[in-house]
Each structure stands twice: as C-alpha cells, then as structure tokens.
Coordinates of N, CA, C and O in Angstrom, one line a residue:
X1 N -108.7 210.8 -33.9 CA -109.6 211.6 -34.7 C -111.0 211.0 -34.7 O -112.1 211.5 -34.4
X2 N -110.8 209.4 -35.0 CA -112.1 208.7 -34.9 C -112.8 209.0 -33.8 O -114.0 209.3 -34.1
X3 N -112.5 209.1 -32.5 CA -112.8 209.1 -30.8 C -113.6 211.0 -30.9 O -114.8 211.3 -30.7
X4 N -112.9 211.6 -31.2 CA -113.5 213.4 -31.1 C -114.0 213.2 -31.8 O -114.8 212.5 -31.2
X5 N -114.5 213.2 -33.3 CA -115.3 213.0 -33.9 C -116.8 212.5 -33.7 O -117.9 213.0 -34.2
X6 N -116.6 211.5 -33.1 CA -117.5 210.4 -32.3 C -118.5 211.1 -31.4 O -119.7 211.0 -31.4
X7 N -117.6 212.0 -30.4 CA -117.9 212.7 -29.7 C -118.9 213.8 -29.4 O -119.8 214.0 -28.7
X8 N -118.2 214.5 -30.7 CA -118.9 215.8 -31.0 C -120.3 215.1 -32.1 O -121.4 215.6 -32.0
X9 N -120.1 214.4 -32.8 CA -121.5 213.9 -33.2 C -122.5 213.3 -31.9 O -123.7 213.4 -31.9
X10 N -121.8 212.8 -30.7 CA -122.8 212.3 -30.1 C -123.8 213.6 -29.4 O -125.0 213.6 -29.1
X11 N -122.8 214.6 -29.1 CA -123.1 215.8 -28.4 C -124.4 216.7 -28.9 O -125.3 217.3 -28.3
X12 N -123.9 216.5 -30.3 CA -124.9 217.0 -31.3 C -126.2 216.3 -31.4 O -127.3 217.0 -31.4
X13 N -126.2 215.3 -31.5 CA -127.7 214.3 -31.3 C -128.0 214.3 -30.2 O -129.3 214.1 -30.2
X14 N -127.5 214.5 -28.9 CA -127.6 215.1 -27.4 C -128.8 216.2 -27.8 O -130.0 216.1 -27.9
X15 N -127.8 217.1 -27.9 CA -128.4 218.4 -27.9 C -129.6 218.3 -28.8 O -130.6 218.4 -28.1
X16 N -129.9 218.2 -30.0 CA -131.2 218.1 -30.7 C -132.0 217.0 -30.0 O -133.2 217.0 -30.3
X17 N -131.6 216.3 -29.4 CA -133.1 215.5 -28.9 C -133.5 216.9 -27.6 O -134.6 217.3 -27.6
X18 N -132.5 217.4 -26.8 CA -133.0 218.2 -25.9 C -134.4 219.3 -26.9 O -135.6 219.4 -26.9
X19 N -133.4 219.6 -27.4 CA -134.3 220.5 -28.1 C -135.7 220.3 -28.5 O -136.6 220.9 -28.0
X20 N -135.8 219.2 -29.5 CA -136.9 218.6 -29.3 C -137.8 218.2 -28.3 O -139.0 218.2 -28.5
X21 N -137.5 217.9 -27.6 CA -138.0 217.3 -26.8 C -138.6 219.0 -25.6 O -139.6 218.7 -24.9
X22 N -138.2 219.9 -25.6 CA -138.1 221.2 -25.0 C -139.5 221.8 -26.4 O -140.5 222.4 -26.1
X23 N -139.3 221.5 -27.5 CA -140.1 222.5 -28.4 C -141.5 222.3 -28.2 O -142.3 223.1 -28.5
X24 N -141.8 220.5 -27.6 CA -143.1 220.4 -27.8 C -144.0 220.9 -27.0 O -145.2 220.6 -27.1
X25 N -143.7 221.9 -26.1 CA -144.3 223.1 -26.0 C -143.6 224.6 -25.6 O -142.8 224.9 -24.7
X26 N -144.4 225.3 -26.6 CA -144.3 226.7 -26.0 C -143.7 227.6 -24.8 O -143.8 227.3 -23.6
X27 N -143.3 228.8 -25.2 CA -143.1 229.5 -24.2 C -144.9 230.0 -24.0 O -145.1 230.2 -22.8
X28 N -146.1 230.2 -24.9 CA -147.1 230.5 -24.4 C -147.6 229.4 -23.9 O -148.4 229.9 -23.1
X29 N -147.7 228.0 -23.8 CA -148.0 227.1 -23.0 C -147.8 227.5 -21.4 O -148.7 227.6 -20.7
X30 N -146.5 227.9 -21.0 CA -146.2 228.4 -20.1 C -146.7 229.2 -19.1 O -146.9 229.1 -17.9
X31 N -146.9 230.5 -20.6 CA -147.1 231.4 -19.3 C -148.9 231.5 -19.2 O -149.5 232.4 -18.7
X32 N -149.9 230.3 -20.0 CA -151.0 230.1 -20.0 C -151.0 229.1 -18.7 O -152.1 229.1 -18.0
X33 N -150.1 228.2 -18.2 CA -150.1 227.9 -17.3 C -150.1 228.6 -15.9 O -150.8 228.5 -14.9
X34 N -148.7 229.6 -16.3 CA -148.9 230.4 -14.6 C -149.9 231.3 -14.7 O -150.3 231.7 -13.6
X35 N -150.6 231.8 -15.9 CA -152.0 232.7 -15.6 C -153.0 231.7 -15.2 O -153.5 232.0 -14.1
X36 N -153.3 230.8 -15.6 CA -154.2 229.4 -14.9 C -154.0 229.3 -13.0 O -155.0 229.3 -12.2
X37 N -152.7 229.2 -12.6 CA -152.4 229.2 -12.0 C -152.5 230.0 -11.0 O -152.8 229.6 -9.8
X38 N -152.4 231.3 -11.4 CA -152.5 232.6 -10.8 C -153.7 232.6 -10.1 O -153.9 232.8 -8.9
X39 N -154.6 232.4 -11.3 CA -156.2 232.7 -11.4 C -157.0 231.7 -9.7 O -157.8 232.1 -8.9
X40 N -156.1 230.0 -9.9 CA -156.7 229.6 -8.9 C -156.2 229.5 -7.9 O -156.4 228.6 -7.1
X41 N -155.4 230.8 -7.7 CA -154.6 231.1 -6.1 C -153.4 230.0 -5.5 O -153.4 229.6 -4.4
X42 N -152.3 229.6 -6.7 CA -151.9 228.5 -6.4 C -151.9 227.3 -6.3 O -151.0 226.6 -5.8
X43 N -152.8 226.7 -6.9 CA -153.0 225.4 -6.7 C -153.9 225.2 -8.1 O -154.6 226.1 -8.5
X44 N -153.8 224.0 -8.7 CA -154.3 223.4 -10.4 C -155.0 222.2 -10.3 O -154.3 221.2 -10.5
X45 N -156.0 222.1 -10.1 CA -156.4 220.8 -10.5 C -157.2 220.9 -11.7 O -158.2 221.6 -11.7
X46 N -156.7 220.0 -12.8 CA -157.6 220.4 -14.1 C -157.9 218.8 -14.9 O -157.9 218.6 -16.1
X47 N -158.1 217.8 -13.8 CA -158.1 216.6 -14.2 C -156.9 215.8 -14.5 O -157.0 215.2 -15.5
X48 N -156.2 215.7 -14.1 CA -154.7 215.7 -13.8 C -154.4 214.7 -12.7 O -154.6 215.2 -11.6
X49 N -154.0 213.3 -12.5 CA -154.3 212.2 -11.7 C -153.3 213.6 -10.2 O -153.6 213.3 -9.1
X50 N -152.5 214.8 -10.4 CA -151.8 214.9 -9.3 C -152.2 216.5 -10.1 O -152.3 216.6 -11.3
X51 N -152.5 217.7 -9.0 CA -152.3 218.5 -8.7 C -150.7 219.4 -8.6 O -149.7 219.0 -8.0
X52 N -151.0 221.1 -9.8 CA -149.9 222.1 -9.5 C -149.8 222.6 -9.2 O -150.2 223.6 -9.8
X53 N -149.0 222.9 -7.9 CA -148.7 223.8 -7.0 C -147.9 224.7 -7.2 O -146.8 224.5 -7.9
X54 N -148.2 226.1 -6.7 CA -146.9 227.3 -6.9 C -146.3 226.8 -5.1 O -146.7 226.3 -4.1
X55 N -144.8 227.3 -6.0 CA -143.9 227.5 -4.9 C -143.9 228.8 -4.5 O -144.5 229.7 -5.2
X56 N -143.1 229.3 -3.5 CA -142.6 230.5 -3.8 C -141.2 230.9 -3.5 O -140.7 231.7 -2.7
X57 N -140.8 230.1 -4.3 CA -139.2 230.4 -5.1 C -139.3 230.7 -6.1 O -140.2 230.7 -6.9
X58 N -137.4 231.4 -6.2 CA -136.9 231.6 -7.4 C -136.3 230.1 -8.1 O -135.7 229.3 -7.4
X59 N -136.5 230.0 -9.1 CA -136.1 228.9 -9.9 C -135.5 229.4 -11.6 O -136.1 229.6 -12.7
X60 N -133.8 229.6 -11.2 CA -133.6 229.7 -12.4 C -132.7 229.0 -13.2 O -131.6 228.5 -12.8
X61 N -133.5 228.8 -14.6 CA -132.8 227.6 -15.7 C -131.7 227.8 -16.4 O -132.0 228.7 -17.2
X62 N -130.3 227.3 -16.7 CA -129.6 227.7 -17.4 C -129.8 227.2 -18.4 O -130.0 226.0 -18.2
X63 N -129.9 227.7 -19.8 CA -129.9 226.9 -20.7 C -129.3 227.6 -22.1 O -129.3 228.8 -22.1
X64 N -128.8 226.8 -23.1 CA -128.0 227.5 -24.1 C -128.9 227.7 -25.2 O -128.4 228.2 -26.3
X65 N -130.1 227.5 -25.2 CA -131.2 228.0 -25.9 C -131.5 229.5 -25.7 O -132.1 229.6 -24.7
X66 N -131.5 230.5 -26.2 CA -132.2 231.4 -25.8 C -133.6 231.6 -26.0 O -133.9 231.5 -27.2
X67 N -134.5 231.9 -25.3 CA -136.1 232.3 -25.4 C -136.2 233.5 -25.1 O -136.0 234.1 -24.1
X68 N -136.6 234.1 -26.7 CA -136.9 235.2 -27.0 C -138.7 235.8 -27.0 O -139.0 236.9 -26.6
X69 N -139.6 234.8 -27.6 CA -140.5 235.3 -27.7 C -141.4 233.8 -27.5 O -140.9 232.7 -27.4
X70 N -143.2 234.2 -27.4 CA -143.6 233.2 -27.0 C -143.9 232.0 -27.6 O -144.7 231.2 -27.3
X71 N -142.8 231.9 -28.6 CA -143.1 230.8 -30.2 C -141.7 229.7 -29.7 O -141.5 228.6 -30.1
X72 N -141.2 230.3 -28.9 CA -139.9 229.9 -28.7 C -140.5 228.3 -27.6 O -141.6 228.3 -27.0
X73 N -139.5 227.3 -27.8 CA -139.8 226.3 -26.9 C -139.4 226.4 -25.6 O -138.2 226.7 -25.5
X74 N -140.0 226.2 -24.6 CA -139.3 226.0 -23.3 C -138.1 225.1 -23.2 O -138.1 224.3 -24.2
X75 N -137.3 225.1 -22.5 CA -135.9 224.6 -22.3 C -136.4 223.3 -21.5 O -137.2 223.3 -20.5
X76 N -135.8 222.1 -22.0 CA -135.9 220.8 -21.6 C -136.1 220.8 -20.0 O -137.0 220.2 -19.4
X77 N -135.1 221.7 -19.4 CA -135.0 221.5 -18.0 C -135.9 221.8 -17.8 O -136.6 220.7 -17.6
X78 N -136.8 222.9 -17.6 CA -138.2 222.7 -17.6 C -139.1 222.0 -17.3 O -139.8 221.8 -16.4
X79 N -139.0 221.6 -18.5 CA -140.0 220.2 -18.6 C -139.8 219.1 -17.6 O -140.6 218.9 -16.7
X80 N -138.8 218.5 -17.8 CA -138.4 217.7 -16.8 C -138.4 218.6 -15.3 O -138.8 217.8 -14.5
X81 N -138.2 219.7 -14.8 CA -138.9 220.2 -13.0 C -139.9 220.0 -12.8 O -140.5 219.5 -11.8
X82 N -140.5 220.6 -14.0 CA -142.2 220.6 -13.7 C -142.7 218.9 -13.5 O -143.6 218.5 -12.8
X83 N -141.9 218.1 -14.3 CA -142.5 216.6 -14.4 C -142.1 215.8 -13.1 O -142.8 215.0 -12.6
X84 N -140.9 216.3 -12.6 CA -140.5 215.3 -11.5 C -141.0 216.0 -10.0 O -141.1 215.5 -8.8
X85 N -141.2 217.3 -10.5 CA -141.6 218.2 -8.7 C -143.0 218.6 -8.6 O -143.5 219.2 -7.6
X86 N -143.7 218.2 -9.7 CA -145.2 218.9 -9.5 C -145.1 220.2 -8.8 O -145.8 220.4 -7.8
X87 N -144.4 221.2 -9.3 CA -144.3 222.5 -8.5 C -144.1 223.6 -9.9 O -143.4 223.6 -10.9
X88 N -145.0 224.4 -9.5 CA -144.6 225.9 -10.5 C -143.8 226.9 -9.8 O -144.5 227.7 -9.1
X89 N -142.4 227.2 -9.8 CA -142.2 228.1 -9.0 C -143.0 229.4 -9.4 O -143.6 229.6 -10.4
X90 N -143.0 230.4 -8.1 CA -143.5 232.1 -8.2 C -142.6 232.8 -9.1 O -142.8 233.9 -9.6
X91 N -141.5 232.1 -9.2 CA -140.1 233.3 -10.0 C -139.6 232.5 -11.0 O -139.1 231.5 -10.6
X92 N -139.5 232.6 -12.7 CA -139.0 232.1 -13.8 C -137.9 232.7 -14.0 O -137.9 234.0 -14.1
X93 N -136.6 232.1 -14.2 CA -135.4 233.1 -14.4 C -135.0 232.0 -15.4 O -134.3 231.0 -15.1
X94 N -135.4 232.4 -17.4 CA -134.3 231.4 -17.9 C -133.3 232.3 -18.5 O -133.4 233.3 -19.1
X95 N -132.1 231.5 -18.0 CA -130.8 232.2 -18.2 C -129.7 232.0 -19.2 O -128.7 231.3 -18.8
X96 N -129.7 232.4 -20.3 CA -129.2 232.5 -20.9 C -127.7 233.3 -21.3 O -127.6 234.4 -21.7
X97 N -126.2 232.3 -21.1 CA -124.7 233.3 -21.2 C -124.4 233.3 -22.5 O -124.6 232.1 -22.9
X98 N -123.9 234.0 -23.4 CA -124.0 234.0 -24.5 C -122.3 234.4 -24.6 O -121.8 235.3 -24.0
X99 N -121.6 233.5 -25.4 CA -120.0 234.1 -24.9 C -120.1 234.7 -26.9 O -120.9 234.3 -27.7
X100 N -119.2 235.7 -27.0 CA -119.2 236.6 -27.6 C -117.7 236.8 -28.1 O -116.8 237.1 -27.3
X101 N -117.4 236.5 -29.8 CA -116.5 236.1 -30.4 C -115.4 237.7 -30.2 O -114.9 238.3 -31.2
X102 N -115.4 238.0 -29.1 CA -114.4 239.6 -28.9 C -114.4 239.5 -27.8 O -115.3 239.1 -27.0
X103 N -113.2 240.0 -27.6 CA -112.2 239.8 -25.9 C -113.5 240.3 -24.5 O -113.7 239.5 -23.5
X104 N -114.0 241.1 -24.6 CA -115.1 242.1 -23.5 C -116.3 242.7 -24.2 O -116.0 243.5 -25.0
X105 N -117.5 242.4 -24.0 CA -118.5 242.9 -24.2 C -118.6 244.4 -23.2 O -118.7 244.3 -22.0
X106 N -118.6 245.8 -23.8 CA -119.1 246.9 -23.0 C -120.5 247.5 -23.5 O -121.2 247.3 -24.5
X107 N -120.6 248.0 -22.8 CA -121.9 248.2 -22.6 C -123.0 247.7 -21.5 O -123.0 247.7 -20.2
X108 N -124.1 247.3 -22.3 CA -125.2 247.0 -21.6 C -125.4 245.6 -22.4 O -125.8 245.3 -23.5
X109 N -124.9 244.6 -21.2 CA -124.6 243.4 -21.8 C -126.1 242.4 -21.4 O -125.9 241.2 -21.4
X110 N -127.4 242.8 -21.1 CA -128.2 242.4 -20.6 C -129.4 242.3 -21.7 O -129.5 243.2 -22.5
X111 N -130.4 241.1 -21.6 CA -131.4 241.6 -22.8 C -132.3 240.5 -22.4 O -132.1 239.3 -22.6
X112 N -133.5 241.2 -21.7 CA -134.1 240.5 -20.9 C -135.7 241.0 -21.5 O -136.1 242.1 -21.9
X113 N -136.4 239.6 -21.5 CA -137.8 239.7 -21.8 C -138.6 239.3 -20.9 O -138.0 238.5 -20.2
X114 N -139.9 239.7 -20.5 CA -140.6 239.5 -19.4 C -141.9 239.6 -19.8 O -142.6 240.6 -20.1
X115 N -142.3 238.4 -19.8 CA -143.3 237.2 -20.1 C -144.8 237.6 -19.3 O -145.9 237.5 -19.8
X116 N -144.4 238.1 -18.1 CA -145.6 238.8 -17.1 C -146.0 237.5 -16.3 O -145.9 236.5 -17.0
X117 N -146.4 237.5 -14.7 CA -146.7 236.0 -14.0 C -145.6 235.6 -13.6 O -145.5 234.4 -13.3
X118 N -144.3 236.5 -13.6 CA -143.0 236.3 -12.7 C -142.1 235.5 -14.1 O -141.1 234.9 -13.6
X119 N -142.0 235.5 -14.8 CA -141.7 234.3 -16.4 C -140.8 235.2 -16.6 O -141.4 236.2 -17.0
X120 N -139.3 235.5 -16.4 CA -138.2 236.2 -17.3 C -137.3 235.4 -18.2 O -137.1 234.2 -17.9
X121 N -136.8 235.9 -19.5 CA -135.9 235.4 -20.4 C -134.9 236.3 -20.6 O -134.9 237.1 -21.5
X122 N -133.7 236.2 -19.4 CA -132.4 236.8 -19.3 C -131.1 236.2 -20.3 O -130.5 235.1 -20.0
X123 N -130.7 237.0 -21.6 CA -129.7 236.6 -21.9 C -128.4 237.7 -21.5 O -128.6 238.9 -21.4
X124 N -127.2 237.1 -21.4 CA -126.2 237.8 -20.7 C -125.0 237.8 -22.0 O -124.8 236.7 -22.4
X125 N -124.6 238.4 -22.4 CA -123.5 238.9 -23.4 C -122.1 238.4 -22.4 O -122.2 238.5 -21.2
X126 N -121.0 237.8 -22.9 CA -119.6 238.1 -22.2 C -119.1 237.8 -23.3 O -119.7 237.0 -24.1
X127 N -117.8 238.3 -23.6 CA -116.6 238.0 -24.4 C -116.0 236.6 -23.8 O -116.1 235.9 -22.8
X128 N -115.1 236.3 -25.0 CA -113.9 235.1 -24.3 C -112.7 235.4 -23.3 O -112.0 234.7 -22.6
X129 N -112.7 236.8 -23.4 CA -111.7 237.1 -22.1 C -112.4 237.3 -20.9 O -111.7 237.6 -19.9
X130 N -113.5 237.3 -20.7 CA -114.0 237.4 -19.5 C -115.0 236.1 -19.0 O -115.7 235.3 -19.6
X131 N -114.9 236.2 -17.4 CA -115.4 235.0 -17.0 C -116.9 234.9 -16.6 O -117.0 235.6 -15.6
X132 N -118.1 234.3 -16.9 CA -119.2 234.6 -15.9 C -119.5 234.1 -14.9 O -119.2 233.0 -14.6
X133 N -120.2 235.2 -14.2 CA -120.3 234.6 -12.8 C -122.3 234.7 -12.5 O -123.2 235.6 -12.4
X134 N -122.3 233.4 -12.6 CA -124.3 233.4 -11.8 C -124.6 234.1 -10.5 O -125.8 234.5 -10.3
X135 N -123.8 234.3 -9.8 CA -124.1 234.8 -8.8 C -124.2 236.4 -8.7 O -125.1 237.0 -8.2
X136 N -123.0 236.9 -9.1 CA -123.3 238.2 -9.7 C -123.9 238.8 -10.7 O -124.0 240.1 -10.8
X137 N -124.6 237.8 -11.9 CA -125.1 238.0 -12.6 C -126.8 238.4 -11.5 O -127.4 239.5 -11.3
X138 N -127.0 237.0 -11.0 CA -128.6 237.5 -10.3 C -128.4 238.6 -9.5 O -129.3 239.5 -9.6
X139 N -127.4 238.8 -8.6 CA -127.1 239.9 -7.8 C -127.5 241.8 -8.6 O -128.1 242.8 -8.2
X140 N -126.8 241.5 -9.5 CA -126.7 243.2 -10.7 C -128.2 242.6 -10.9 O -128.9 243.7 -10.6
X141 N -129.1 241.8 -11.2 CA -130.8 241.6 -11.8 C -131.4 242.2 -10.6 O -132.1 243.1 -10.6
X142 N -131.0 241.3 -9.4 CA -131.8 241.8 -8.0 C -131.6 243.2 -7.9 O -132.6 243.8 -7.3
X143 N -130.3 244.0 -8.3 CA -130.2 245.3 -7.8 C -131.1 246.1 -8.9 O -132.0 247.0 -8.8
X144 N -130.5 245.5 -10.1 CA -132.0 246.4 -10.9 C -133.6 246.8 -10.8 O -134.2 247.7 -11.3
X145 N -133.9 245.5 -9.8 CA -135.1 245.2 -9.5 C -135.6 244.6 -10.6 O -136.8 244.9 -10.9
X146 N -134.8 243.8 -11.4 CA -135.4 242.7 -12.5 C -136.3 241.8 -11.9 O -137.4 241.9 -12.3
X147 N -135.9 240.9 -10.8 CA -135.8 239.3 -9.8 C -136.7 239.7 -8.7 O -137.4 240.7 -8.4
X148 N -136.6 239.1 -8.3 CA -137.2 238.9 -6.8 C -136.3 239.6 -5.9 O -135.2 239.9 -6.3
X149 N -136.7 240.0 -4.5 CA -136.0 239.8 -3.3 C -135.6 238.6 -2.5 O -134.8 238.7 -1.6
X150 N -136.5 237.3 -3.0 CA -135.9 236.0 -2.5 C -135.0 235.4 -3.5 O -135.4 234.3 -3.9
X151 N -133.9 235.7 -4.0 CA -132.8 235.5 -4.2 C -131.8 234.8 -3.0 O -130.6 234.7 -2.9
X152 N -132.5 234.6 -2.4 CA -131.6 234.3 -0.8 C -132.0 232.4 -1.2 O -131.2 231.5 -1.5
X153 N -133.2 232.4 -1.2 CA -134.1 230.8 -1.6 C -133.9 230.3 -2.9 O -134.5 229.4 -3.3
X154 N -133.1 230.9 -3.6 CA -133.0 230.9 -5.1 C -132.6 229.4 -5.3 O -131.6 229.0 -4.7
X155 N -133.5 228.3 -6.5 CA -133.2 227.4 -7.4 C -132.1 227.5 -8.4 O -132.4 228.1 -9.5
X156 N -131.0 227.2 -8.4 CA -130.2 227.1 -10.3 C -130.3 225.6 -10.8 O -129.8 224.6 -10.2
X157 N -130.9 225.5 -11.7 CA -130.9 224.4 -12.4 C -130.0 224.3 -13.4 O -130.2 224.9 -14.4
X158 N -128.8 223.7 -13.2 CA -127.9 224.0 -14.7 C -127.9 222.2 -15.5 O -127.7 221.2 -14.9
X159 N -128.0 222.4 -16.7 CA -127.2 221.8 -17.4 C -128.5 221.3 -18.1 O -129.6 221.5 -17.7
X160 N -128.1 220.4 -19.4 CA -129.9 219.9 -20.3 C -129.6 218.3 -20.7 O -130.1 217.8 -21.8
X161 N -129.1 217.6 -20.1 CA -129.0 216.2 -20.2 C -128.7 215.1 -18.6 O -127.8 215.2 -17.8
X162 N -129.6 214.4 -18.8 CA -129.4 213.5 -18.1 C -129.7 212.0 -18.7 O -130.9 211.8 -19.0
X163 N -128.5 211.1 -18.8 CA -128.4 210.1 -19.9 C -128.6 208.9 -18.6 O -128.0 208.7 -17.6
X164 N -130.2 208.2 -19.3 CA -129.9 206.8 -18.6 C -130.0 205.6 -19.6 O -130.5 205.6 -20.7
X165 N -129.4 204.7 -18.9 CA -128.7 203.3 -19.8 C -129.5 202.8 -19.1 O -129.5 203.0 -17.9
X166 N -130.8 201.6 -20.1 CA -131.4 200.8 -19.5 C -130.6 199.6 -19.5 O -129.6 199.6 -20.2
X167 N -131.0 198.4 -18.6 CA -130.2 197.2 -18.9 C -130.7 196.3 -20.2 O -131.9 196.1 -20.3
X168 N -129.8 195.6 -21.3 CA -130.0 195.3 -22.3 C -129.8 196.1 -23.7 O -129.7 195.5 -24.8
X169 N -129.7 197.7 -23.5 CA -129.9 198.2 -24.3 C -128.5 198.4 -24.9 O -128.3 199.0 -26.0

C-alpha cells in the first residue's frame, strides 16, 4: 500500500510541475509568436543570442491537458521543442484523447479549435471499450481537411516528462 501510494503521489507532483511549468506562457504567447513569425517570412531574430525558424512540418503534441482557448497554457512539450530545436513547426496539432466514463462515444467525437497560423487544439472523445488510434485519428483530420497534406512528414511528440537525476542529489 505504502509503494502505490508513493507512487501515485509522485505522479501527481510529476504532473503539476508539468503543468506549471507549461502555464508560464499562453496559448496567445503562441500564436503571437507564429504571427511574428509569419510576418518575417520564416525566420525571428528579435535579439535572441539564436534565431526562429519555421519548419515545414507537421508537429503534433499529445498531451492530457486540453487547450481550449487562448488563456489556456501551452503544454510542457512545447516548451521544451521549441527550447531544444529552435524550430517553429508550419503545422500545430495539440492532441488531446479524452477516454470517456461509457463503453463508445457516438457521434461526433471531435472538438477542435483553430488558433489561425496553422495552431490546432484537437480533442478526441473515446469510451473505455474502445481503443485509440493516432494514426487514424490524423488520417479522418487529413480527410476532413482539418491538417495538412504533409501528414506523410508528420512529428508526434508523445508523453510530458522527462526526469533527470543530477549526481549528488
């Protein structure tokens, strides 16, 4: 009992530092960035010892936050792409699976916001009897004409922790 317990508290202090650490800026930070961005044809220099570059990929984030509107924080992973690749991708896909306390979600299990500057916030509905799939999930977006057509080049970034142990600590 001691050991799960342990556990699930650690997971939880996991997950709120992500969070934190994701809220200290904006989804309008963001998409003030890719309009900046836009504006100078790809490329950022705004005093900044390293320049931001657009790619032109799809880059999409899984994350168990959903972003709904521009108040909302960007998802850790985020932060950390943009920090370690100096790159803005052309296509924002954050992806959001939402599992849903009833066997099958019917309907129209999709509920997607669009930021404008390529910036989408896809959340996906499924029940616990059903399984999701990423691949078919972008596939049914691409056929909508949600996404891109480069879905072939497509980024998935999954998961919102990466734990390092310094020595000493």
């Amino acid at each position: 009992f001691a050991i799960m317990w342990l556990w699930r508290w650690g997971l939880r202090v996991i997950a709120e530092a992500h969070k934190i650490y994701g809220s200290e800026h904006k989804m309008s930070w963001l998409v003030e960035l890719k309009t900046r961005l836009d504006q100078e044809r790809g490329i950022l220099k705004d005093g900044r010892p390293r320049m931001l570059v657009e790619s032109d990929r799809v880059v999409v984030f899984m994350t168990s936050h959903p972003v709904v509107n521009l108040d909302d924080g960007i998802p850790a992973s985020v932060r950390v792409y943009l920090k370690r690749n100096g790159v803005l991708p052309r296509y924002f896909v954050i992806l959001t699976v939402i599992h849903e306390r009833m066997p099958s979600v019917g309907g129209n299990r999709y509920e997607i916001t669009d930021f404008g500057h390529g910036l989408l916030s896809v959340r996906v509905r499924y029940g616990f009897m059903e399984n999701p799939d990423v691949k078919e999930i972008l596939r049914e977006l691409k056929d909508r004409k949600v996404v891109s057509d480069e879905l072939h080049r497509c980024t998935i970034e999954v998961g919102e922790e990466d734990i390092y142990v310094r020595e000493g600590a």
